[in-house]
Short mmCIF file of C-alpha atoms and ligand atoms in Angstrom, two decimals:
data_model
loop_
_atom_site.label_atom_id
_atom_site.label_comp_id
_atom_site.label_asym_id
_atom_site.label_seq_id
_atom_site.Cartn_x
_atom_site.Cartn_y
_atom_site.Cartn_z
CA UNK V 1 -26.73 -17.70 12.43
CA UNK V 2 -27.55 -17.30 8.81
CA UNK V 3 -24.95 -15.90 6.47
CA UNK V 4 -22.56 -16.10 3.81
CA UNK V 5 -21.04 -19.82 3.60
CA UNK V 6 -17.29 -19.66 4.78
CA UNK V 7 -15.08 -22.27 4.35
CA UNK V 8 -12.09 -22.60 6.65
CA UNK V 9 -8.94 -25.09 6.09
CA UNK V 10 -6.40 -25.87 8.69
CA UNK V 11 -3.12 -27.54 8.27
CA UNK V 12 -1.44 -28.39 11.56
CA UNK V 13 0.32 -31.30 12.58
CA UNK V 14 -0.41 -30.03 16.36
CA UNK V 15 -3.10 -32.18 17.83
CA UNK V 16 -4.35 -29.66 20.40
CA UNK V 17 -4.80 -26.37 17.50
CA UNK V 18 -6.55 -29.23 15.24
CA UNK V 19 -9.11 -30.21 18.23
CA UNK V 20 -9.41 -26.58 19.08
CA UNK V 21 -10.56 -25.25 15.56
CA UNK V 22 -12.79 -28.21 14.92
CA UNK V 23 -14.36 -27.72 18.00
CA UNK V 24 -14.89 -24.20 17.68
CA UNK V 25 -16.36 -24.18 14.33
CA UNK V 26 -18.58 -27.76 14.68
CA UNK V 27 -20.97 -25.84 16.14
CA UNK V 28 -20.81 -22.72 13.54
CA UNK V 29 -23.57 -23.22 11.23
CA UNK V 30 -22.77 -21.96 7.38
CA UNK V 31 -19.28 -22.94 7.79
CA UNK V 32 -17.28 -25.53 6.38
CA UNK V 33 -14.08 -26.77 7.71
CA UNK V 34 -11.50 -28.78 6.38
CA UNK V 35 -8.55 -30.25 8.23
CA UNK V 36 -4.88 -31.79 7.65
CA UNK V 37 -3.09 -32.80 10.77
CA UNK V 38 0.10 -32.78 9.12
CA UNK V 39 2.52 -30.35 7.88
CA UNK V 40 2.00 -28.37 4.46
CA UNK V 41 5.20 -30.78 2.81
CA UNK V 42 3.75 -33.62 4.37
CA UNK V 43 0.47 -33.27 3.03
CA UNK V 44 2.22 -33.09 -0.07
CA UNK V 45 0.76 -30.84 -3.08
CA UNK V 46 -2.61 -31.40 -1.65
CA UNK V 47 -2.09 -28.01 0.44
CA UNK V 48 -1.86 -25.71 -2.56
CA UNK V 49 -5.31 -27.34 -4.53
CA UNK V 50 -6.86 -26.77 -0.47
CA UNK V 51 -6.09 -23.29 -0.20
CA UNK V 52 -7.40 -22.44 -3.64
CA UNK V 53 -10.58 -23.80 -2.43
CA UNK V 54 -10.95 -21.66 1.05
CA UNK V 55 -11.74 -18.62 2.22
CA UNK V 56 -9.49 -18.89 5.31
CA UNK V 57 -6.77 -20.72 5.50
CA UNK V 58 -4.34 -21.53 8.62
CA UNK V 59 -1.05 -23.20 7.80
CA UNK V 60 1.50 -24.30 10.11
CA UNK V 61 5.62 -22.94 9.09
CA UNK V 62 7.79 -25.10 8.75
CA UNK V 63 10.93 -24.82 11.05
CA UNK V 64 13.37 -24.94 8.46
CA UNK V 65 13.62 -21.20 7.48
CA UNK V 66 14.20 -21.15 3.54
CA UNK V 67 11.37 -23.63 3.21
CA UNK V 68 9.04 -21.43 5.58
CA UNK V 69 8.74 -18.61 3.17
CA UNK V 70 8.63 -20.94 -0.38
CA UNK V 71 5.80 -23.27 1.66
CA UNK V 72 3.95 -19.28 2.67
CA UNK V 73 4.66 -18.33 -1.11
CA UNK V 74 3.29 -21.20 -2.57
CA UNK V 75 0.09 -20.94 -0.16
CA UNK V 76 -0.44 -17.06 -0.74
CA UNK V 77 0.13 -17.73 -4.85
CA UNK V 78 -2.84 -20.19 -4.59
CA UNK V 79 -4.77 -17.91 -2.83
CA UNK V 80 -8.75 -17.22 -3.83
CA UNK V 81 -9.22 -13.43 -4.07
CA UNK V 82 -10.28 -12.41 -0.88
CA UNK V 83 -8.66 -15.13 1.42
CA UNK V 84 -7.20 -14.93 4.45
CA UNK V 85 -4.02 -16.91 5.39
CA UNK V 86 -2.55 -17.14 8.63
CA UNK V 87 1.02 -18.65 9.31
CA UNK V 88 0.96 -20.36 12.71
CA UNK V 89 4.37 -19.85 13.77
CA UNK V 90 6.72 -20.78 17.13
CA UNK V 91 6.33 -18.34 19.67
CA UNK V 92 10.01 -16.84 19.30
CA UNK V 93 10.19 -16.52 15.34
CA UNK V 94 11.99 -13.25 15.19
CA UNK V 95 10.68 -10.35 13.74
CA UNK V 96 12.00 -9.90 10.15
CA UNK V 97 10.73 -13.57 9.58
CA UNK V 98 7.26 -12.49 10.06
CA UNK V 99 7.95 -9.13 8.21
CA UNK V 100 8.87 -11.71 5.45
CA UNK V 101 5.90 -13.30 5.94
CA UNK V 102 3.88 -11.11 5.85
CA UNK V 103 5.33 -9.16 2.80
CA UNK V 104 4.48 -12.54 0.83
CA UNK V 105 1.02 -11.96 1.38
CA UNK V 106 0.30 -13.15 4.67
CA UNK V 107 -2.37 -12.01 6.30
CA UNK V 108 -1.54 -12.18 9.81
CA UNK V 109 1.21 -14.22 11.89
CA UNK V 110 0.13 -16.26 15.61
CA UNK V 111 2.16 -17.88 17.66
CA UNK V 112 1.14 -21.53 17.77
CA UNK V 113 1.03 -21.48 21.74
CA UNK V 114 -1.79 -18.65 22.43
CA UNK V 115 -4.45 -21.17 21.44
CA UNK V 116 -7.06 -19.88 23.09
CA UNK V 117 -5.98 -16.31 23.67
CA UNK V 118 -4.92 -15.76 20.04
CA UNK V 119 -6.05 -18.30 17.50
CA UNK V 120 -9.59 -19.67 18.16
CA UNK V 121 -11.04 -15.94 18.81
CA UNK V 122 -9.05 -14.47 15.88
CA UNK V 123 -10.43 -17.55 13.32
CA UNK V 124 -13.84 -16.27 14.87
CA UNK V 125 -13.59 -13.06 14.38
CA UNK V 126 -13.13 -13.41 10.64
CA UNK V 127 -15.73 -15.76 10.23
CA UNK V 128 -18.57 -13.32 12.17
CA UNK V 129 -17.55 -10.67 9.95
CA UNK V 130 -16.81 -12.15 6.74
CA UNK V 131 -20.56 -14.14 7.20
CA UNK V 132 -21.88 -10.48 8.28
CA UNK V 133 -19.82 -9.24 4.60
CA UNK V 134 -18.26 -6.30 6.85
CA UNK V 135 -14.94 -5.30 5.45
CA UNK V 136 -11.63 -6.67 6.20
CA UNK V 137 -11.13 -5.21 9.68
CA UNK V 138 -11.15 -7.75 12.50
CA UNK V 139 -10.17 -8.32 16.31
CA UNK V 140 -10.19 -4.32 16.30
CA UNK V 141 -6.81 -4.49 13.94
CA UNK V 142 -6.73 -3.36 10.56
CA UNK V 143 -4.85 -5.51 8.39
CA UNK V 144 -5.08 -3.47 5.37
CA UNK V 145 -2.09 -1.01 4.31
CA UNK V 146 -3.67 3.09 3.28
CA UNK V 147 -3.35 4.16 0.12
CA UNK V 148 -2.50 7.59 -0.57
CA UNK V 149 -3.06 8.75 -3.92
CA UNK V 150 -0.95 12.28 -5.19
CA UNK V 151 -2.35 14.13 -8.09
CA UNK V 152 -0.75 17.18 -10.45
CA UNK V 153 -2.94 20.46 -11.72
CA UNK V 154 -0.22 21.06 -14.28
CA UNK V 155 2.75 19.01 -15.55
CA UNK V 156 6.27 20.08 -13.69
CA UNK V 157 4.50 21.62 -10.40
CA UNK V 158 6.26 18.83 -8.51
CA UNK V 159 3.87 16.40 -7.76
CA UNK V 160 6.56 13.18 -8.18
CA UNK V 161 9.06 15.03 -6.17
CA UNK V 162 6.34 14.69 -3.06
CA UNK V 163 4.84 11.55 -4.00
CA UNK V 164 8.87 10.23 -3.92
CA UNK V 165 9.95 11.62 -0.69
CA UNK V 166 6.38 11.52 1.41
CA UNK V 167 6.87 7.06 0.91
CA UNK V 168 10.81 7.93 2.26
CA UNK V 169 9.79 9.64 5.20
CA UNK V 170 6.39 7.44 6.06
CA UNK V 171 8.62 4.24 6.41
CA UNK V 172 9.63 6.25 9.43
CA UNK V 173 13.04 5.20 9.62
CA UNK V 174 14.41 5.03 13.33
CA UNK V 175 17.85 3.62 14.85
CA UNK V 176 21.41 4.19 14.02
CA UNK V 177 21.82 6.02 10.56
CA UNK V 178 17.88 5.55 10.15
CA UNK V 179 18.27 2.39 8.72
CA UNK V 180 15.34 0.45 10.18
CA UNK V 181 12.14 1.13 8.75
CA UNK V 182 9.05 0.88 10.93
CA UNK V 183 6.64 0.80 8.23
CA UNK V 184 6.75 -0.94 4.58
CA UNK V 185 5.97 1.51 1.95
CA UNK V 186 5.53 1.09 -1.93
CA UNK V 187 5.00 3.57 -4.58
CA UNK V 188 3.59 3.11 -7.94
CA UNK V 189 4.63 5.15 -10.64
CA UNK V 190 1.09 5.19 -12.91
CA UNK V 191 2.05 8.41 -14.69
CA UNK V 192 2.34 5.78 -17.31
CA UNK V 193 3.91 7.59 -20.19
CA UNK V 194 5.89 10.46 -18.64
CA UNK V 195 7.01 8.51 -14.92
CA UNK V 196 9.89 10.00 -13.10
CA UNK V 197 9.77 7.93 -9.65
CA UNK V 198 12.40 5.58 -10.92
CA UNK V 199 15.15 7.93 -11.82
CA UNK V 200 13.83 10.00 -8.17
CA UNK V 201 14.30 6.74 -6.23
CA UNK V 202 17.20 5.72 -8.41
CA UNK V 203 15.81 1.89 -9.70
CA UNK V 204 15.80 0.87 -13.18
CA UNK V 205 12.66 1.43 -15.26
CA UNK V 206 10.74 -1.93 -15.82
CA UNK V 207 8.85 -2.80 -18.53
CA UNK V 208 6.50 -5.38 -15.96
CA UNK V 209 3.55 -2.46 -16.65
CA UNK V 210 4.05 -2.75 -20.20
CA UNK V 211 3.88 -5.92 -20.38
CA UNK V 212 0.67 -6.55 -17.55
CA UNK V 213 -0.65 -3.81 -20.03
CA UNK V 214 0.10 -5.88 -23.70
CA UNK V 215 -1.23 -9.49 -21.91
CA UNK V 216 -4.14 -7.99 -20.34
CA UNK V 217 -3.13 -10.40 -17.13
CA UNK V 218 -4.49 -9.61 -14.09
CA UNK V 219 -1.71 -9.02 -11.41
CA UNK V 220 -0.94 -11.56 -8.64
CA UNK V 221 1.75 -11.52 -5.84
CA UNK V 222 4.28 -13.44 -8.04
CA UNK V 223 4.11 -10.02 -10.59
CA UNK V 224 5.02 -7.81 -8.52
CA UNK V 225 7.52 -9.26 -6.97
CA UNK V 226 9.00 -9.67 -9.85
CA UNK V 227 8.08 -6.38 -11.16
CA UNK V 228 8.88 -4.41 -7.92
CA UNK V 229 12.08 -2.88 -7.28
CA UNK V 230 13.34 -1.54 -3.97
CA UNK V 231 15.07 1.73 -4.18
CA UNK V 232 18.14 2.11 -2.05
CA UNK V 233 16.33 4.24 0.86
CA UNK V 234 14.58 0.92 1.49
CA UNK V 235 10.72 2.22 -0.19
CA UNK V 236 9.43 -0.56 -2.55
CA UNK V 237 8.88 0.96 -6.42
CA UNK V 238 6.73 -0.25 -9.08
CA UNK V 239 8.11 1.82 -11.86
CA UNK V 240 6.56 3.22 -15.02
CA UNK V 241 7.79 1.62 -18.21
CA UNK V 242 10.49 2.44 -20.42
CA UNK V 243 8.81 2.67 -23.28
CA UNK V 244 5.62 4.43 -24.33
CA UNK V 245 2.56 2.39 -24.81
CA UNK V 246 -1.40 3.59 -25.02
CA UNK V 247 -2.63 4.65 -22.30
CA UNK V 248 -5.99 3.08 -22.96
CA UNK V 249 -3.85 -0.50 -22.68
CA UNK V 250 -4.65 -0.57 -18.84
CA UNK V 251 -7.35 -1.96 -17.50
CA UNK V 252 -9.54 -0.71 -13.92
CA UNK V 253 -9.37 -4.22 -13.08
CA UNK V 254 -5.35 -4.55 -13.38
CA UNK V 255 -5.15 -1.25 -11.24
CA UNK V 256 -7.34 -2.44 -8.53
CA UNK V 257 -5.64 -5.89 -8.23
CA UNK V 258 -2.51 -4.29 -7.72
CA UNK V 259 -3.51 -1.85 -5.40
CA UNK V 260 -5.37 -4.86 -3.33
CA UNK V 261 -2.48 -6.51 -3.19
CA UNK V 262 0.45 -3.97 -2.18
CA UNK V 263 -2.51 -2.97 0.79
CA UNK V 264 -1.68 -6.29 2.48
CA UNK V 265 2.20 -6.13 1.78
CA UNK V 266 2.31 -2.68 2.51
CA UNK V 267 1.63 -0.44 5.16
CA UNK V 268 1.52 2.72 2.69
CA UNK V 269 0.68 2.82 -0.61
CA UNK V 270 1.42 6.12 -2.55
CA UNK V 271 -0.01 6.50 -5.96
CA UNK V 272 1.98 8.83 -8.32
CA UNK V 273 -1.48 9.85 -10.50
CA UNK V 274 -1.41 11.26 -14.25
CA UNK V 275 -2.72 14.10 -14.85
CA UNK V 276 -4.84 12.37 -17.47
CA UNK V 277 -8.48 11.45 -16.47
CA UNK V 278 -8.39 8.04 -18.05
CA UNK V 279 -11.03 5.14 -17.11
CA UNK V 280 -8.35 3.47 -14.47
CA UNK V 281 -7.71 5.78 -11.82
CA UNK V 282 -11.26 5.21 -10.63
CA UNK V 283 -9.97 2.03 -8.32
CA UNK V 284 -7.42 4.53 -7.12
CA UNK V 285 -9.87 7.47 -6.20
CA UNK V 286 -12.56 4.19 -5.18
CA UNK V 287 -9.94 2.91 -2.75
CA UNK V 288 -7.48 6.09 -1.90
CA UNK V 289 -7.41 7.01 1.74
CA UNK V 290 -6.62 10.02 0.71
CA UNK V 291 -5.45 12.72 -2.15
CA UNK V 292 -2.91 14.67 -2.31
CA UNK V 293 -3.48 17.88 -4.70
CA UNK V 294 0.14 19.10 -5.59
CA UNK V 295 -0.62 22.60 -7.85
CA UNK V 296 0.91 26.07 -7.76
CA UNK V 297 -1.00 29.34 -7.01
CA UNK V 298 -1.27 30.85 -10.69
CA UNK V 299 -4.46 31.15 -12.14
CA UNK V 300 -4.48 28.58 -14.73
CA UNK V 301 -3.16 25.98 -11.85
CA UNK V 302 -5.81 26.41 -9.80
CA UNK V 303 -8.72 26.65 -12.60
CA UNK V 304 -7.26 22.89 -13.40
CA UNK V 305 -7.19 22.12 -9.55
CA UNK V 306 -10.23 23.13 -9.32
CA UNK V 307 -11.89 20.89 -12.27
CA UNK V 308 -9.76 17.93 -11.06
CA UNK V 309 -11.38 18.46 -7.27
CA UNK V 310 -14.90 18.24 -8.93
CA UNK V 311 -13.78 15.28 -11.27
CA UNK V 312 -12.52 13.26 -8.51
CA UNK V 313 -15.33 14.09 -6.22
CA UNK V 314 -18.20 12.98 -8.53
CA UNK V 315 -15.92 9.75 -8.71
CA UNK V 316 -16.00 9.18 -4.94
CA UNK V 317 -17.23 11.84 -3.11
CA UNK V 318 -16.15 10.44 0.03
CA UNK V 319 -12.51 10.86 -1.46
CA UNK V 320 -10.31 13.16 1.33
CA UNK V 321 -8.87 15.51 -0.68
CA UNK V 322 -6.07 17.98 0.69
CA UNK V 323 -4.30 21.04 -1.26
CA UNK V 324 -0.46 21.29 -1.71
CA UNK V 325 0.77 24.83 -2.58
CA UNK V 326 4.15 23.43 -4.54
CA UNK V 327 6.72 25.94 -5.15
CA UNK V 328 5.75 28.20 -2.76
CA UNK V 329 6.45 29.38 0.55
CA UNK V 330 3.45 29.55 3.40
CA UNK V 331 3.02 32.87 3.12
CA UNK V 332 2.30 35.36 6.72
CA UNK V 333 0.02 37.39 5.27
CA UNK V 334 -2.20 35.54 2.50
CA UNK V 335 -1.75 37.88 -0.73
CA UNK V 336 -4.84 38.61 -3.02
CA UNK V 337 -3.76 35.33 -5.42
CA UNK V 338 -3.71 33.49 -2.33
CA UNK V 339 -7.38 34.44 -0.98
CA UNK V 340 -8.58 34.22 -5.14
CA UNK V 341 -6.96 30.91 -4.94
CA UNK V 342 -8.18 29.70 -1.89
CA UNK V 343 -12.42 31.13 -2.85
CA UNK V 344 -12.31 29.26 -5.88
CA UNK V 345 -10.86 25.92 -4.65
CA UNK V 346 -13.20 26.41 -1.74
CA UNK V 347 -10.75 24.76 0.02
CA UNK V 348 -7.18 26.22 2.33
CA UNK V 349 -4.32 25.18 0.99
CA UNK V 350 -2.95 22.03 3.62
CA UNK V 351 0.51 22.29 2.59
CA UNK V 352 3.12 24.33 1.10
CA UNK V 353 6.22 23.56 0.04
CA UNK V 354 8.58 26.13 -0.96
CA UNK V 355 11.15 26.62 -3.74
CA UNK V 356 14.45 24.79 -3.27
CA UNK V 357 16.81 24.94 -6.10
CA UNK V 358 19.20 23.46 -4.70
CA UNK V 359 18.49 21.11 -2.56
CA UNK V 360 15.85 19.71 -5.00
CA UNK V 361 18.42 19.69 -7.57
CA UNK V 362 21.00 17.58 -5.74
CA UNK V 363 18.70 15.36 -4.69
CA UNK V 364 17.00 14.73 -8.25
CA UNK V 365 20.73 14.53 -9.94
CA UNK V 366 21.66 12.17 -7.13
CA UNK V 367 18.89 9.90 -7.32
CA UNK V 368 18.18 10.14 -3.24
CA UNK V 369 15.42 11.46 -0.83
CA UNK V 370 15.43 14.91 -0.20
CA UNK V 371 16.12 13.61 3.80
CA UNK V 372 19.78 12.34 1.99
CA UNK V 373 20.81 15.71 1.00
CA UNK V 374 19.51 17.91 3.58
CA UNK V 375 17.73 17.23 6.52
CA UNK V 376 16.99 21.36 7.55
CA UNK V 377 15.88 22.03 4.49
CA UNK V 378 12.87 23.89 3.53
CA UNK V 379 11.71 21.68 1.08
CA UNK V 380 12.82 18.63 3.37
CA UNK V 381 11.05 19.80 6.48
CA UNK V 382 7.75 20.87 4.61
CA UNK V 383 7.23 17.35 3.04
CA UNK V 384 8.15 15.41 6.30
CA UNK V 385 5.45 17.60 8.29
CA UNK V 386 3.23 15.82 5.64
CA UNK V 387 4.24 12.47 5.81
CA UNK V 388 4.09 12.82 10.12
CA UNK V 389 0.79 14.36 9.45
CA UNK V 390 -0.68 11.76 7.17
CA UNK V 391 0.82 8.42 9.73
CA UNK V 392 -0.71 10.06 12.15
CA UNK V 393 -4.48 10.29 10.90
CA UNK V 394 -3.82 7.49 8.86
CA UNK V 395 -2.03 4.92 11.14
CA UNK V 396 0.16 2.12 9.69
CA UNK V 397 -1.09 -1.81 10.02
CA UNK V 398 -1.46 -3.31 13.48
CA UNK V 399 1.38 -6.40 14.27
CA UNK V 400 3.07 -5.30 10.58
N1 ATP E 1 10.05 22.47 -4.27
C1 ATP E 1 10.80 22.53 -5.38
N2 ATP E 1 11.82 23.39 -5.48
C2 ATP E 1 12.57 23.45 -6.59
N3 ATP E 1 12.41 22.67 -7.66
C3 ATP E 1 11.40 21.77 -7.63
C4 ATP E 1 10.55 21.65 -6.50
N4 ATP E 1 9.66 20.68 -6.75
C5 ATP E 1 9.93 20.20 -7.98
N5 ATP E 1 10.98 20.85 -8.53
C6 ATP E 1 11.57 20.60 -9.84
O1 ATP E 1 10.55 20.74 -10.80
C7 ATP E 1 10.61 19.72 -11.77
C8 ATP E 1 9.32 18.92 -11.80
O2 ATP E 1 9.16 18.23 -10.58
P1 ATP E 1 8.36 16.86 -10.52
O3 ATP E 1 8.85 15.91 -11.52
O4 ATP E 1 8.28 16.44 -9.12
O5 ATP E 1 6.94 17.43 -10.97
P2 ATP E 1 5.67 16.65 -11.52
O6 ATP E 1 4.53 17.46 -11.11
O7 ATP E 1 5.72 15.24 -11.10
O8 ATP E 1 5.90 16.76 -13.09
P3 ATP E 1 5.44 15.82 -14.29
O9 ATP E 1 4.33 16.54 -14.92
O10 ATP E 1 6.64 15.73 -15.16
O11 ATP E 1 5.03 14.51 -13.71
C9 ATP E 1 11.81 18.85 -11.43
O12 ATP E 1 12.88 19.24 -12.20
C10 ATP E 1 12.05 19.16 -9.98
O13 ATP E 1 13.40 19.04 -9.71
MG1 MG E 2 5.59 13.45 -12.16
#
């Protein structure tokens, strides 16, 4: 088979995966493979120069739990852009260890036993498809989080207050008191000069944006972890900074290595836009699954709504855009405004989500999810029907 070269690196002390991945790719032409039949600290130092050199890599963990996830970190930091690394891990490693894993930037976690059910056709699979140059969907599961962009016609319409509770209610929280979150969600705050996620989600500002802005580094893993916050209702938050800096200082390529990053940590990824059209939201609108419209129903709202739809369109007309009537309740009878509204956008309104004073009001002075304050809620219900909606056409990571 002709095709991109793909080089493949294995580090196993387990005799039979070693045999079984050199035997499966010896006869693979374009395809390089290197092997360590040892563990990652015994092969000591020369595991982190080998990953940096291959396109897949498969590392065993160790047992030893605090090592496990600095051996994975060190391996995912030395990552090429691109790679794939898979932990090869004992059949019973619970649950929140993979989580772990996988939140470090692993790219999928197989039990060590299902040799030939599991790890020889999944190391296959990749290699078809990354020598074919197909995207990063293989064995049928996606392994990529969605990204879900939310965008303002006018300032104050209530864009952030959606953006904020939509991640709450996608982590889909289930058990006693909700605590257990089903899916990871992370939301970054890129209404760079005027951001109001952190004080919604109650996390300090961070000045990480500022500073990625003023070095003109390119994000890795190790940034945003530092850079990250989680907010008490368990959604991970890349805040805006605390001070004001140009918004000219960001670069396309420091938006887009962020977003490809949080899409493997992340099973949601919601993007609180500016209402600015500056040069970096194109990777959003490139890579968003979809975007949210948040405007009201007055005139000058939805002759802004209406520029923005065409704006983002000629960006990526592919882009799924949906309408959120903020402020407002779904009316029974659509009034004149409405059906005006509606003829120019060319386009029904998705959403609506009505005035709440109060609700909104103790939430926002509170610092927690709408969910927090009042579950019955207008406001509350409206934005959860969007969240369901959106997991359900746009379903979370397989195995996450
Ligand atoms: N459904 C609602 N009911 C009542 N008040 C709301 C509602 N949505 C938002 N608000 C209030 O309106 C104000 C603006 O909301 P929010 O910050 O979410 O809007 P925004 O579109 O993100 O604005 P900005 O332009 O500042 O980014 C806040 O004070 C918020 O409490
Ligand atoms: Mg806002």
């Amino acid at each position: 088979m002709s095709g991109k070269q793909i080089s493949v690196l294995l580090i196993s002390p387990d005799e039979e995966i070693y045999s079984a991945i050199e035997g499966s790719l010896a006869e693979q032409e374009n395809c390089q493979f290197t092997g360590r039949k040892d563990t990652v600290s015994g092969v000591n130092g020369s595991a982190i120069s080998l990953t940096a050199l291959n396109d897949v890599v498969l590392f065993d963990v160790e047992e030893d739990s605090d090592k496990m996830l600095e051996t994975a970190q060190s391996i995912c930091d030395a990552r090429m852009p691109n790679a794939i690394i898979i932990a090869l891990a004992p059949e019973d490693l619970p649950l929140e260890k993979a989580r772990q894993l996988k939140k470090l930037g692993v790219d999928d976690v197989l039990p060590r036993t299902a040799i030939n059910e599991e790890i020889v056709p999944q190391v296959d699979a990749i290699r078809t498809r990354r020598q074919a140059q197909l995207p990063a969907v293989w064995g049928g599961h996606a392994t990529l989080g969605k990204v879900i962009a939310v965008a303002k016609s006018r300032g104050g319409v209530g864009s952030s207050l959606v953006a904020a509770n939509m991640a709450n209610e996608l982590q889909q929280k289930e058990g006693f008191f909700k605590k257990k979150a089903a899916n990871e969600v992370a939301v970054v705050d890129l209404d760079f000069q005027f951001g109001s996620i952190a004080a919604l989600m109650d996390v300090e500002e961070s000045d990480a944006m500022w500073r990625m802005a003023m070095d003109e580094s390119i994000p890795d893993t190790a940034f945003l972890d530092q850079a990250m916050a989680k907010a008490p209702c368990g959604v991970d938050v890349l805040a805006a900074p605390s001070r004001y800096g140009p918004l000219s200082a960001i670069k396309a390529e420091q938006i887009d290595a962020i977003l490809d990053s949080l899409r493997r940590s992340h099973d949601y990824v919601v993007i609180d836009l500016p209402r600015a059209l500056v040069e970096w939201i194109t990777p959003v609108l490139a890579q968003a699954d979809r975007l949210y419209l948040v405007t009201d129903v007055a005139v000058p709202s939805v002759r802004s709504a209406r520029k923005l739809i065409d704006f983002y369109h000629s960006e990526n007309p592919a882009l799924d855009i949906q309408l959120v009537a903020s402020l407002e309740k779904k009316p029974l009878f659509p009034a004149a405004h409405h059906r005006a509204a509606t003829k120019l956008l060319e386009k029904d309104f998705s959403y609506w989500v009505p005035k709440d004073e109060r609700t909104v009001r103790e939430s926002v002075d509170r610092g927690v999810p709408l969910q927090d304050v009042s579950n019955r809620a207008p406001a509350t219900r409206a934005i959860k029907k969007l969240a369901d909606d959106t997991r359900a056409s746009l379903p979370p990571r397989v195995n996450s």
